[in-house]
Every structure is written in C-alpha cells, then in structure tokens.
CSV table of C-alpha atoms in Angstrom, one decimal:
chain,number,residue,atom,x,y,z
A,283,MET,CA,-90.1,-11.8,-69.1
A,284,ARG,CA,-92.5,-9.3,-70.4
A,285,SER,CA,-94.5,-12.4,-72.3
A,286,MET,CA,-95.2,-13.7,-68.7
A,287,PRO,CA,-98.5,-12.9,-67.1
A,288,ALA,CA,-98.3,-10.3,-64.4
A,289,PRO,CA,-99.0,-12.7,-61.4
A,290,LEU,CA,-96.2,-15.0,-62.5
A,291,ARG,CA,-93.9,-12.2,-63.4
A,292,ARG,CA,-94.4,-10.9,-59.8
A,293,ASN,CA,-93.5,-14.4,-58.3
A,294,TYR,CA,-90.6,-14.6,-60.5
A,295,THR,CA,-89.3,-11.1,-59.7
A,296,SER,CA,-90.0,-11.8,-55.9
A,297,SER,CA,-88.1,-15.0,-56.3
A,298,ILE,CA,-85.1,-13.3,-57.8
A,299,ARG,CA,-84.9,-10.6,-55.3
A,300,ALA,CA,-85.3,-13.4,-52.4
A,301,MET,CA,-82.3,-15.2,-54.0
A,302,ALA,CA,-80.2,-12.0,-54.4
A,303,ASN,CA,-81.0,-11.0,-50.8
A,304,GLU,CA,-79.9,-14.7,-49.7
A,305,HIS,CA,-76.8,-14.3,-51.7
A,306,LYS,CA,-76.2,-10.7,-50.0
A,307,VAL,CA,-76.7,-12.3,-46.6
A,308,GLU,CA,-74.3,-15.3,-47.6
A,309,ASN,CA,-71.8,-12.8,-48.8
A,310,ARG,CA,-71.9,-10.5,-45.8
A,311,ARG,CA,-71.7,-13.7,-43.5
A,312,THR,CA,-68.5,-14.8,-45.6
A,313,ASP,CA,-67.1,-11.1,-45.2
A,314,ASP,CA,-67.9,-11.0,-41.5
A,315,GLU,CA,-66.2,-14.4,-41.2
A,316,GLN,CA,-63.1,-13.2,-42.9
A,317,ARG,CA,-63.0,-9.9,-41.1
A,318,ALA,CA,-63.5,-11.5,-37.7
A,319,PRO,CA,-59.7,-12.6,-37.1
A,320,ALA,CA,-58.7,-9.1,-38.5
A,321,LEU,CA,-61.0,-7.4,-35.9
A,322,GLN,CA,-59.8,-9.6,-33.3
A,323,LEU,CA,-56.1,-8.8,-34.0
A,324,MET,CA,-56.9,-5.2,-33.9
A,325,ALA,CA,-58.5,-5.5,-30.6
A,326,LEU,CA,-55.3,-7.5,-29.4
A,327,LEU,CA,-53.1,-4.8,-30.8
A,328,ASP,CA,-55.1,-1.9,-29.1
A,329,ARG,CA,-54.7,-3.8,-25.8
A,330,HIS,CA,-50.9,-4.4,-26.5
A,331,LEU,CA,-50.6,-0.6,-27.1
A,332,THR,CA,-52.4,0.4,-24.1
A,333,LEU,CA,-50.5,-1.8,-21.8
A,334,HIS,CA,-47.2,-0.6,-23.5
A,335,ARG,CA,-48.3,2.9,-22.8
A,336,HIS,CA,-48.9,2.1,-19.3
A,337,LEU,CA,-45.5,0.3,-19.0
A,338,LEU,CA,-43.7,3.3,-20.5
A,339,GLN,CA,-45.4,5.6,-17.8
A,340,LEU,CA,-44.1,3.3,-15.1
A,341,ALA,CA,-40.6,3.5,-16.8
A,342,TYR,CA,-40.9,7.3,-16.6
A,343,GLN,CA,-42.2,7.2,-12.9
A,344,LYS,CA,-39.1,4.8,-12.3
A,345,THR,CA,-36.6,7.4,-13.7
A,346,ASP,CA,-38.0,9.9,-11.1
A,347,VAL,CA,-37.9,7.6,-8.3
A,348,LEU,CA,-34.2,6.4,-9.1
A,349,LYS,CA,-33.3,10.2,-9.2
A,350,ARG,CA,-34.8,10.7,-5.8
A,351,GLY,CA,-33.4,7.5,-4.5
A,352,ASP,CA,-36.8,6.3,-3.2
A,353,MET,CA,-36.5,2.6,-2.6
A,354,ASP,CA,-39.9,1.9,-1.6
A,355,GLY,CA,-41.3,3.7,-4.5
A,356,LEU,CA,-38.8,1.6,-6.7
A,357,MET,CA,-40.1,-1.7,-5.1
A,358,GLN,CA,-43.9,-0.5,-5.9
A,359,LEU,CA,-43.2,0.4,-9.4
A,360,ILE,CA,-41.4,-2.9,-9.9
A,361,GLN,CA,-44.4,-4.9,-8.8
A,362,LYS,CA,-46.6,-2.9,-11.0
A,363,GLU,CA,-44.2,-3.4,-14.1
A,364,GLN,CA,-44.2,-7.3,-13.4
A,365,THR,CA,-48.1,-7.2,-13.3
A,366,ALA,CA,-48.2,-5.2,-16.6
A,367,ILE,CA,-45.6,-7.6,-18.2
A,368,ALA,CA,-47.5,-10.7,-17.2
A,369,ALA,CA,-50.6,-9.2,-19.1
A,370,ILE,CA,-48.4,-8.6,-22.2
A,371,GLN,CA,-47.1,-12.0,-22.1
A,372,GLN,CA,-50.8,-13.1,-22.0
A,373,LEU,CA,-51.9,-11.0,-24.8
A,374,GLU,CA,-48.6,-12.3,-26.9
A,375,ARG,CA,-49.9,-15.8,-26.3
A,376,GLU,CA,-53.3,-15.1,-27.6
A,377,ARG,CA,-51.9,-13.0,-30.6
A,378,ALA,CA,-49.8,-16.3,-31.4
A,379,GLN,CA,-52.6,-18.4,-31.4
A,380,LEU,CA,-54.7,-16.0,-33.6
A,381,VAL,CA,-52.0,-15.7,-36.2
A,382,ALA,CA,-51.5,-19.3,-36.1
A,383,ALA,CA,-54.9,-19.9,-37.4
A,384,TRP,CA,-54.1,-17.8,-40.5
A,385,SER,CA,-51.1,-19.9,-41.2
A,386,ASP,CA,-50.2,-23.7,-42.3
A,387,ASP,CA,-46.8,-23.4,-41.0
A,388,GLU,CA,-45.6,-24.8,-37.9
A,389,ASN,CA,-44.1,-21.2,-36.9
A,390,PRO,CA,-46.8,-18.7,-36.6
A,391,PRO,CA,-46.3,-15.7,-38.9
A,392,SER,CA,-45.3,-12.2,-37.7
A,393,LEU,CA,-47.7,-9.3,-37.3
A,394,ALA,CA,-46.0,-8.0,-40.6
A,395,ASP,CA,-46.8,-11.3,-42.3
A,396,CYS,CA,-50.5,-11.0,-41.2
A,397,LEU,CA,-50.9,-7.3,-42.3
A,398,PRO,CA,-51.3,-8.2,-46.1
A,399,LYS,CA,-54.2,-10.7,-45.3
A,400,ILE,CA,-56.3,-7.9,-43.7
A,401,GLY,CA,-58.1,-6.0,-46.2
A,402,GLY,CA,-59.7,-2.4,-46.6
A,403,GLU,CA,-60.0,-0.1,-43.5
A,404,GLU,CA,-59.1,-2.9,-41.1
A,405,ARG,CA,-55.6,-2.9,-42.6
A,406,GLN,CA,-55.1,0.7,-42.4
A,407,LYS,CA,-56.2,0.7,-38.7
A,408,ALA,CA,-53.9,-2.3,-37.9
A,409,GLU,CA,-51.0,-0.9,-39.6
A,410,GLN,CA,-51.5,2.5,-37.7
A,411,LEU,CA,-51.9,0.4,-34.4
A,412,ALA,CA,-48.5,-1.7,-35.1
A,413,SER,CA,-46.7,1.7,-36.1
A,414,GLU,CA,-47.9,3.3,-32.8
A,415,LEU,CA,-46.9,0.2,-30.9
A,416,LEU,CA,-43.5,0.1,-32.3
A,417,ASP,CA,-42.8,3.8,-31.4
A,418,VAL,CA,-43.9,3.1,-27.8
A,419,ILE,CA,-41.6,0.0,-27.6
A,420,ASN,CA,-38.7,2.1,-28.9
A,421,GLU,CA,-39.3,4.9,-26.5
A,422,LEU,CA,-39.9,2.3,-23.7
A,423,GLN,CA,-36.3,0.9,-24.6
A,424,ALA,CA,-34.5,4.2,-24.5
A,425,VAL,CA,-36.2,5.1,-21.0
A,426,ASN,CA,-35.4,1.5,-19.9
A,427,GLU,CA,-31.7,2.1,-20.8
A,428,LEU,CA,-31.6,5.4,-19.0
A,429,ASN,CA,-33.0,3.7,-15.9
A,430,GLY,CA,-30.3,1.1,-16.1
A,431,GLN,CA,-27.5,3.7,-16.2
A,432,LEU,CA,-29.0,5.3,-13.3
A,433,ILE,CA,-29.1,2.3,-11.4
A,434,ARG,CA,-25.3,1.4,-12.5
A,435,GLN,CA,-24.4,4.9,-11.4
A,436,SER,CA,-26.1,4.4,-8.0
A,437,LEU,CA,-24.3,1.2,-7.5
A,438,GLN,CA,-21.0,2.7,-8.4
A,439,TRP,CA,-21.5,5.4,-5.8
A,440,VAL,CA,-22.7,2.9,-3.0
A,441,THR,CA,-19.6,0.9,-3.7
A,442,LEU,CA,-17.2,4.1,-3.7
A,443,MET,CA,-18.9,5.2,-0.3
A,444,LEU,CA,-18.5,1.7,1.0
A,445,ASP,CA,-14.7,1.6,0.1
A,446,GLN,CA,-14.2,5.0,1.8
A,447,LEU,CA,-16.0,4.1,5.0
A,448,MET,CA,-14.7,0.6,5.3
A,449,PRO,CA,-11.4,0.7,7.6
A,450,GLN,CA,-8.3,-0.8,6.2
A,451,PRO,CA,-7.9,-4.4,7.6
A,452,PRO,CA,-4.8,-4.9,9.7
A,453,ASN,CA,-2.1,-7.0,8.3
A,454,VAL,CA,-2.1,-10.2,10.2
A,455,ASN,CA,1.0,-11.4,8.5
A,456,TYR,CA,4.6,-10.8,9.6
A,457,THR,CA,6.6,-8.5,7.1
A,458,ALA,CA,9.9,-7.3,7.7
A,459,PRO,CA,10.1,-3.6,8.8
A,460,ASN,CA,11.8,-2.3,5.5
A,461,GLN,CA,9.6,-4.4,3.3
A,462,SER,CA,6.6,-2.9,2.0
A,463,THR,CA,3.2,-4.8,1.7
A,464,ARG,CA,2.4,-3.5,-1.7
A,465,GLN,CA,4.2,-6.4,-3.5
A,466,TYR,CA,1.6,-8.7,-2.1
A,467,GLY,CA,-1.5,-6.5,-2.7
A,468,HIS,CA,-0.1,-4.6,-5.7
A,469,GLY,CA,-0.6,-1.3,-3.6
A,470,ARG,CA,-4.3,-1.8,-3.7
A,471,SER,CA,-6.4,-3.2,-0.5
A,472,ARG,CA,-9.2,-5.3,-0.9
A,473,SER,CA,-12.6,-4.3,0.5
A,474,LEU,CA,-15.3,-6.7,1.7
A,475,PHE,CA,-17.3,-5.8,-1.8
A,476,ASP,CA,-15.6,-6.4,-4.9
A,477,SER,CA,-16.5,-3.3,-7.2
A,478,LYS,CA,-16.1,-5.4,-10.3
A,479,ALA,CA,-18.8,-7.6,-9.5
C-alpha cells in the first residue's frame, strides 16, 4: 500500500473504512435483531412481575377483609383480582407467541428453555426477573392458601351457627311411646344445610 500514490491510497483507505463501517452497522443490525426477542421477553417478564405483585397485594388485602368479615370489601377485591388475572392471561398468551417464534417445535418452549438463547446482560436481567417472579408466585400461593383456610373456617362457623339456631323439626311419623327415634336418624337430626357439602 505504501507503493501507491497518495491520492489513491486515501481513496483506498476511505473505501476500506466505509466497508468496515457498513460491516459494523450490519453486525449491529444483526445483533439488534437477535436482541429484540430477548428485550421483548424481558419487557413481558417485567409486566408479569408487576401484575403478580399487584395480585399479591390484593391477596394480603383479602386476608384482612376476611378477618374482618367485610363481604362488600371481599367482593370488590375479587373483582380487582379477576381484572388482574385477565391481564396476566393476556400477557401469558403474548409470551407464548413470542417464545414460539424461537422454537421449531409445535410445543412452545418454557421460559427456562428460552434463557440459554439470551446472551449477555439481557440473560442476567431475564434470570433475575424470572427468579423474582417465581418468588412472588410462591408467596402468592401461600397467601391464597391462608385465605382459603380462612374462608373454610368462616363457612364452618356459619354452618355451626345455623345448626344451633335452627329448631328441631317435629317428628311427623308415628312412633310408639317407648320407641326411640334415634334408630331411624342414628341420634342425629338433619338440618336444612348439610355441613359436609
């Protein structure tokens, strides 16, 4: 290249630089195209995490409402939960479509299957988001289990109170004066509400 005349050398050098810049732009475009699904997945994970945290807050509020016995508050919280669950289901459909584009299989891969396909900082961020989401989901399951126990206890208490308040139905069948009615009902009267149901 030193044997070239100076004007030709400048043109040659500028042509090489231009080609290198085009190659960098092309590589950057390819990298961006490869990163786009990862960035979309991370955005979906972030929205999932936000909605699940909101659902967790609602579950804690539901615990307080159940302890107070506030039925109106409970109905409002259930409506809010249904709205959040519908939004989560929509996000899950979007996630399934996104990860299906990464797979040739008929069954879309799970999030754990997609993480190795993400590179660099995006992978660390996606793993962190997935870990946080899993923690929130586990906590949400525990709070929902507690709420379920509170509801079951409330129903048992209501059933017990109804059994205590309901008068015993009079026996309309004839029985001999010395014969006990216990043999037919086995000593237990039936209420209008079956507590086993």
